[in-house]
CSV table of C-alpha atoms and ligand atoms in Angstrom, one decimal:
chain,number,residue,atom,x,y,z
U,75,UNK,CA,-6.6,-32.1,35.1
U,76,UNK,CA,-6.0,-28.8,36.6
U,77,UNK,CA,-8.4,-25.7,35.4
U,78,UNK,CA,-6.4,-23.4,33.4
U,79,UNK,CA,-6.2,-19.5,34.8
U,80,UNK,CA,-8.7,-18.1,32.1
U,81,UNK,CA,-11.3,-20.9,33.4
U,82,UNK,CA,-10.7,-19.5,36.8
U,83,UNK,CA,-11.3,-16.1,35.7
U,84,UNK,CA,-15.0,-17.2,34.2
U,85,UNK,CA,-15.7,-19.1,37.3
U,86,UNK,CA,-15.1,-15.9,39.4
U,87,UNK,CA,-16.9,-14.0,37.1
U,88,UNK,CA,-19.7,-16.6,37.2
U,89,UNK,CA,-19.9,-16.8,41.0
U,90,UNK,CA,-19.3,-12.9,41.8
U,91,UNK,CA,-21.0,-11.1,39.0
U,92,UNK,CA,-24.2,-10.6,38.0
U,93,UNK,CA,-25.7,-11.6,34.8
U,94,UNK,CA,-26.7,-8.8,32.4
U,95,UNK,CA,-24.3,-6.4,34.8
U,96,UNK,CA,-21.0,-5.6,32.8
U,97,UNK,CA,-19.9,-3.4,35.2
U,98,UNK,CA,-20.1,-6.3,38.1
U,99,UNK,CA,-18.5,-8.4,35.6
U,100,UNK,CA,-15.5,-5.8,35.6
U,101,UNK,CA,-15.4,-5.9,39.2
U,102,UNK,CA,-15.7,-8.8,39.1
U,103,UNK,CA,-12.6,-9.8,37.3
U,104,UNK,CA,-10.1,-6.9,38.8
U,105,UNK,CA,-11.0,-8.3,42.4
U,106,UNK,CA,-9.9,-11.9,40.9
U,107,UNK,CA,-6.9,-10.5,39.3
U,108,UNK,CA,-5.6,-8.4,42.2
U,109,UNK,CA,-6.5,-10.3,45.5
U,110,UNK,CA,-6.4,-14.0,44.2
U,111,UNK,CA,-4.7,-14.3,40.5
U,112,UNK,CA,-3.3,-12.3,38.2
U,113,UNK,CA,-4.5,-12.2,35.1
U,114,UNK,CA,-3.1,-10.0,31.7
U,115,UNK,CA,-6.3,-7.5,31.5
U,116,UNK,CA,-5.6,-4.0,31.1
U,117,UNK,CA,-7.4,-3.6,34.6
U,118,UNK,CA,-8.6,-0.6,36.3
U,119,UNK,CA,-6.2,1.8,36.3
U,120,UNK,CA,-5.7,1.7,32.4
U,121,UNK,CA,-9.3,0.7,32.1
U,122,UNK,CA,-10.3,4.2,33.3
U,123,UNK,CA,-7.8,5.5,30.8
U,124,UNK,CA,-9.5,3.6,28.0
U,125,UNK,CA,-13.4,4.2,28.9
U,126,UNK,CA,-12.0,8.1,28.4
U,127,UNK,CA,-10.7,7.2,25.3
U,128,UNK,CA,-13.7,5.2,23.9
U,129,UNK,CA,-16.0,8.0,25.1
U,130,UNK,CA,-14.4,10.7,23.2
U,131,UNK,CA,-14.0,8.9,20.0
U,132,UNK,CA,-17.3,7.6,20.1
U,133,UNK,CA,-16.9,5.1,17.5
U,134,UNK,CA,-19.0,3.3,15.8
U,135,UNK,CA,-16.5,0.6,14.4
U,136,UNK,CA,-14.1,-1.1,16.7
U,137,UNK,CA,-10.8,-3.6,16.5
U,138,UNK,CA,-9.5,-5.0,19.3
U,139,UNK,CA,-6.5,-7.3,18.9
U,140,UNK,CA,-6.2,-9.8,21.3
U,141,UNK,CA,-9.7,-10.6,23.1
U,142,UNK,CA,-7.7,-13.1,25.9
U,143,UNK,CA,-10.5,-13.3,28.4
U,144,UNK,CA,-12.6,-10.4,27.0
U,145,UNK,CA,-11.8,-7.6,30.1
U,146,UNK,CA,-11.0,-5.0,27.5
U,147,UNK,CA,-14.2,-6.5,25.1
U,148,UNK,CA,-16.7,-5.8,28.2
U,149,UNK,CA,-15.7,-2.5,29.0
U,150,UNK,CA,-15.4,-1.1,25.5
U,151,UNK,CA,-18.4,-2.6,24.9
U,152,UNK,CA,-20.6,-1.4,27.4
U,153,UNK,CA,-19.5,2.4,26.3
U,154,UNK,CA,-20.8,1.7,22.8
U,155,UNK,CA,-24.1,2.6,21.2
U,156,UNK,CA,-26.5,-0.2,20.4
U,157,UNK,CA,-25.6,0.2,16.6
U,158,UNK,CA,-22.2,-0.1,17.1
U,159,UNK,CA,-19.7,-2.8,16.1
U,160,UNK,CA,-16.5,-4.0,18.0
U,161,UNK,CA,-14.7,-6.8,16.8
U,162,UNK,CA,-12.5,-8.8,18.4
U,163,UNK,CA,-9.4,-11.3,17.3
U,164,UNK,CA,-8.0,-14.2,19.2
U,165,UNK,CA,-6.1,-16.6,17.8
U,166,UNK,CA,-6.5,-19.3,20.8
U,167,UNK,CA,-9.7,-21.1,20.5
U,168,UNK,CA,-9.2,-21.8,24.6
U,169,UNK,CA,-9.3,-18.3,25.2
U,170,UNK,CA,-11.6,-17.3,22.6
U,171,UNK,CA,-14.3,-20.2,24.6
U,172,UNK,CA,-14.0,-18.4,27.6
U,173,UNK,CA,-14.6,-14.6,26.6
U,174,UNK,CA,-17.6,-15.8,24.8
U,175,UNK,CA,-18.8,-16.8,27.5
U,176,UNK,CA,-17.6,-13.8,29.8
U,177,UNK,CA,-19.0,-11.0,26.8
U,178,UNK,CA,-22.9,-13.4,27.3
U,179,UNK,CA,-22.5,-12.6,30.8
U,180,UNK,CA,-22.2,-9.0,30.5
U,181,UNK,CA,-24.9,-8.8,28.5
U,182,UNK,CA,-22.8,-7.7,25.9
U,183,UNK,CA,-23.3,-10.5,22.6
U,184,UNK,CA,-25.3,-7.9,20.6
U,185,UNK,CA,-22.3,-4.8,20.1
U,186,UNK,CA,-19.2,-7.5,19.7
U,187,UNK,CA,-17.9,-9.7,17.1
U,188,UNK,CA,-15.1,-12.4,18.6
U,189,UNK,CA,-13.4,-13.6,15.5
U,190,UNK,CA,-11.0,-16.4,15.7
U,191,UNK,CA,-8.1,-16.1,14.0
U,192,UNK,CA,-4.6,-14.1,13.5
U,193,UNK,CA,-4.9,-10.8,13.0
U,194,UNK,CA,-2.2,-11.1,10.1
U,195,UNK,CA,-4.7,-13.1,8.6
U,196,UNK,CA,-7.7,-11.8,9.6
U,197,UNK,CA,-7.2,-7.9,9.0
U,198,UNK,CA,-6.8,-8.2,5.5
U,199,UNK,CA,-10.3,-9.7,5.3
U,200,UNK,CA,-11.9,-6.8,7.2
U,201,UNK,CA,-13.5,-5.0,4.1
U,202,UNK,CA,-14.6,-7.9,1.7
U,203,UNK,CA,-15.4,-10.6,4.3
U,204,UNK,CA,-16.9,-8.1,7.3
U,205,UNK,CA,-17.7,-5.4,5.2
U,206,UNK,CA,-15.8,-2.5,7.3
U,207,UNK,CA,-14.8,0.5,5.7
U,208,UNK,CA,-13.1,2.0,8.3
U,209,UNK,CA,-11.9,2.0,12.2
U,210,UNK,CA,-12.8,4.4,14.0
U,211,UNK,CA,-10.6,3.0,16.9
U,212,UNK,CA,-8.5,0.2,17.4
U,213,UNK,CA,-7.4,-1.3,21.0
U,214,UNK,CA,-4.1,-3.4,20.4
U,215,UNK,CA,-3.9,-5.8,23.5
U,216,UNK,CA,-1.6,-8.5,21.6
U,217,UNK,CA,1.9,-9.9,20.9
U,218,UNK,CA,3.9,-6.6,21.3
U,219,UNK,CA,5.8,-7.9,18.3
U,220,UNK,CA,2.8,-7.5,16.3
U,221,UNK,CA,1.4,-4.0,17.2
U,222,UNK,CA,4.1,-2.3,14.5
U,223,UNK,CA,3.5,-5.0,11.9
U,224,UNK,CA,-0.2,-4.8,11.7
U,225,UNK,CA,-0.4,-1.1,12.2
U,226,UNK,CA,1.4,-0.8,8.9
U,227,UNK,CA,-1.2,-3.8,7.9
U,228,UNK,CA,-3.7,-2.1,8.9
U,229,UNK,CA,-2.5,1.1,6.9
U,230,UNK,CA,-1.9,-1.2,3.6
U,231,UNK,CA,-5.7,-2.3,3.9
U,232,UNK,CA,-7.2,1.0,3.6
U,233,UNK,CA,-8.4,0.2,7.3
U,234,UNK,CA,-7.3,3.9,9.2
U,235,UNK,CA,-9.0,6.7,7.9
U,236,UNK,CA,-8.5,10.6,9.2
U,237,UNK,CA,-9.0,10.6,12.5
U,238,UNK,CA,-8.9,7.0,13.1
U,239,UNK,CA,-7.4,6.2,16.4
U,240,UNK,CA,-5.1,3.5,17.9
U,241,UNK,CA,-4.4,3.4,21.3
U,242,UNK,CA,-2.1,0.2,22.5
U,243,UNK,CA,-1.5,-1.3,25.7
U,244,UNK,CA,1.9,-2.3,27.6
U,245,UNK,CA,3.7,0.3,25.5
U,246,UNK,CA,6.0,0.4,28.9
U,247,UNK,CA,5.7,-3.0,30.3
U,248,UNK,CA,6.4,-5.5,28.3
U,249,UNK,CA,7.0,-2.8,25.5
U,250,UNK,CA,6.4,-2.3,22.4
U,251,UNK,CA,9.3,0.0,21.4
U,252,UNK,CA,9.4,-0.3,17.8
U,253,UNK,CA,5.8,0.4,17.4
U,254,UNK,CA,6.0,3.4,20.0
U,255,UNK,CA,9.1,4.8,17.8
U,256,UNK,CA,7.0,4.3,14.5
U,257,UNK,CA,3.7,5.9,15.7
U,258,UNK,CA,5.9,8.7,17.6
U,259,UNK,CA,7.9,9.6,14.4
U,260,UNK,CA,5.9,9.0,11.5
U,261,UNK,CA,4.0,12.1,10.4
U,262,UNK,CA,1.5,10.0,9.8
U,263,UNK,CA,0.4,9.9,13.4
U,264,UNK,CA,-0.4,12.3,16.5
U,265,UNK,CA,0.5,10.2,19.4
U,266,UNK,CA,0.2,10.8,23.5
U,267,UNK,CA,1.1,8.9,25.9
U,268,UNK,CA,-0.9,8.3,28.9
U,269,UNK,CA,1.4,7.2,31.9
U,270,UNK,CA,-0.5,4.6,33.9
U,271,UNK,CA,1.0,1.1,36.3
U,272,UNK,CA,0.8,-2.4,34.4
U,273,UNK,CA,-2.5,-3.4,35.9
U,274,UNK,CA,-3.0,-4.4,39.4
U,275,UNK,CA,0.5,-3.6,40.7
U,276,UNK,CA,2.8,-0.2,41.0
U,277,UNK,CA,5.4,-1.5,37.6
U,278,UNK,CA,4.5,1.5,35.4
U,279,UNK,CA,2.9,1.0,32.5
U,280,UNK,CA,1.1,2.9,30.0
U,281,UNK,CA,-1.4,3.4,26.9
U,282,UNK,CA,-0.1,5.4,24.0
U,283,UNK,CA,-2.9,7.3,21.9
U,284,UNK,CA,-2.3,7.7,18.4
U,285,UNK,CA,-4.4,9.7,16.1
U,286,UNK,CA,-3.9,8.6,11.7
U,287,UNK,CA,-4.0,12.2,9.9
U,288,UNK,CA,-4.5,10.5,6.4
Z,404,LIG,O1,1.7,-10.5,26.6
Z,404,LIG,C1,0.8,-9.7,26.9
Z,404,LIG,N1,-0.3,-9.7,26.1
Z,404,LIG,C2,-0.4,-10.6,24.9
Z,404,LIG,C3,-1.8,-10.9,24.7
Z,404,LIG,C4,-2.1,-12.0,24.0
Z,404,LIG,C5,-3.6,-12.3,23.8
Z,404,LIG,O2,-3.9,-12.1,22.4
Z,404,LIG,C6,-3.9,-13.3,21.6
Z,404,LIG,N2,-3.1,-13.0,20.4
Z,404,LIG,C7,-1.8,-12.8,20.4
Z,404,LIG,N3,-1.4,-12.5,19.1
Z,404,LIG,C8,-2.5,-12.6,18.4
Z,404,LIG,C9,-2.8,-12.4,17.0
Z,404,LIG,N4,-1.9,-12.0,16.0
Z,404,LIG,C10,-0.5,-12.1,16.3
Z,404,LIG,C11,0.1,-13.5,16.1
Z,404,LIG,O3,-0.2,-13.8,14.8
Z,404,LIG,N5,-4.1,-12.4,16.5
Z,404,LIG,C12,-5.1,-12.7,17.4
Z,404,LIG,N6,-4.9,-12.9,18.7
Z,404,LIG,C13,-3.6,-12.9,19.2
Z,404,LIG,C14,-3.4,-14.3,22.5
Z,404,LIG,O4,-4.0,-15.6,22.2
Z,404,LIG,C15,-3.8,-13.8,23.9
Z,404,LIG,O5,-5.2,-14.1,24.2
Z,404,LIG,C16,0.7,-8.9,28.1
Z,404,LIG,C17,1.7,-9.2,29.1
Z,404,LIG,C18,1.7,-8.5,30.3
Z,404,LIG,C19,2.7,-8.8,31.3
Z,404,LIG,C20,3.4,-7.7,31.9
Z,404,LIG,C21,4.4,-8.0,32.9
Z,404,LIG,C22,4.7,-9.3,33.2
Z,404,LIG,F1,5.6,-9.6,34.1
Z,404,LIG,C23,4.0,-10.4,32.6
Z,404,LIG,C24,3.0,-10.1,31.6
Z,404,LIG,C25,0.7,-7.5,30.5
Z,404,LIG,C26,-0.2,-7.2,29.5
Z,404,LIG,O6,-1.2,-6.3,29.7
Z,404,LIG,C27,-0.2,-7.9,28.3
Z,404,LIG,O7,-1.2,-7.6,27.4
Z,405,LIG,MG1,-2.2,-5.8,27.9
């Protein structure tokens, strides 16, 4: 039967990168995505937007909603210190058998968790089952219909602390409006919005940055 597009991605990646290189792998993937299939990473342009995020909150606990192929896994990862921890939640076991195998490629097993599972189910396990106190950033990539929900989910568990950043994805294209309304009117966030294009093409797009003040 016909391969499916996330088996494609791997092969490219597979073919064109080289082993223990994330940033081939990277390359890798955005020349796949942009001159032979699309694919739903967050790609270059908000990629750079992202590594500048990750390198100024340094953090040393990571969540990242949605792994899909593990594009956003890779790069995060690679920006992390060796002691650091980034998990990473996909709920289809399809998906979650191909970034596996995408995150071994980069070189990158050591620094990331892939959990499968929902994140409704899966956040409230954080503390007692992954023993997290707290994340320092979180990279929401998922259903847009779930960023607002598990924010607050996230809030409920104890999971944000001062400082602790979220930064989503798509907030523009597909949208997330009723999260972007939340984090931009609640005092309990200080959110930016970093205008970008939805990745590989010229629809903007954009990554909103919000910072939890406790
Ligand atoms: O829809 C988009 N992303 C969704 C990602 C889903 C991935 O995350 C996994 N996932 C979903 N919900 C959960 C969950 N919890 C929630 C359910 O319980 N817990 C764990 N994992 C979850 C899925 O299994 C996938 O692996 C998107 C679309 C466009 C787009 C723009 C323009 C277009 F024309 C077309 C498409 C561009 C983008 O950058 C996009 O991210
Ligand atoms: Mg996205």
């Amino acid at each position: 039967t016909r391969s499916t597009r996330p088996q494609r991605l791997l092969a490219a990646v597979q073919k064109n990168a080289t082993r223990g290189d994330p940033r081939s792998v990277v390359k890798a993937i955005d020349e796949f995505c942009r001159y032979t299939e699309w694919a739903m990473n967050v790609g270059d342009e908000k990629g750079c937007i992202l590594d500048s995020v990750v390198s100024e909150v340094n953090p040393a606990t990571v969540l990242e909603l949605g792994t899909y192929c593990g594009y956003s896994t890779v790069r995060i990862a690679t920006l992390l210190p060796p002691d650091a921890k980034l998990i990473t939640l996909e709920f289809n076991p399809d998906f979650a058998v191909i970034a596996r195998q995408v995150i071994a490629w980069a070189g990158q097993e050591e620094k990331v968790h892939l959990v499968e599972g929902s994140s409704g189910d899966l956040i409230p396990k954080m503390k007692e089952q992954f023993g997290v106190k707290s994340f320092d950033l979180v990279f929401l990539d998922h259903w847009k219909d779930r960023y607002l929900p598990d924010a607050k989910l996230m809030e409920e568990c104890g999971l944000l602390g001062k400082g602790s950043v979220l930064l989503a994805d798509n907030v523009i294209c597909p949208g997330s409006p009723d999260y972007l309304d939340y984090v931009r009117n609640s005092p309990k966030y200080r959110s930016q919005y970093f205008k970008s294009h939805l990745e590989y093409t010229k629809v903007e797009d954009g990554l909103e940055k919000s910072v939890f003040l406790g």
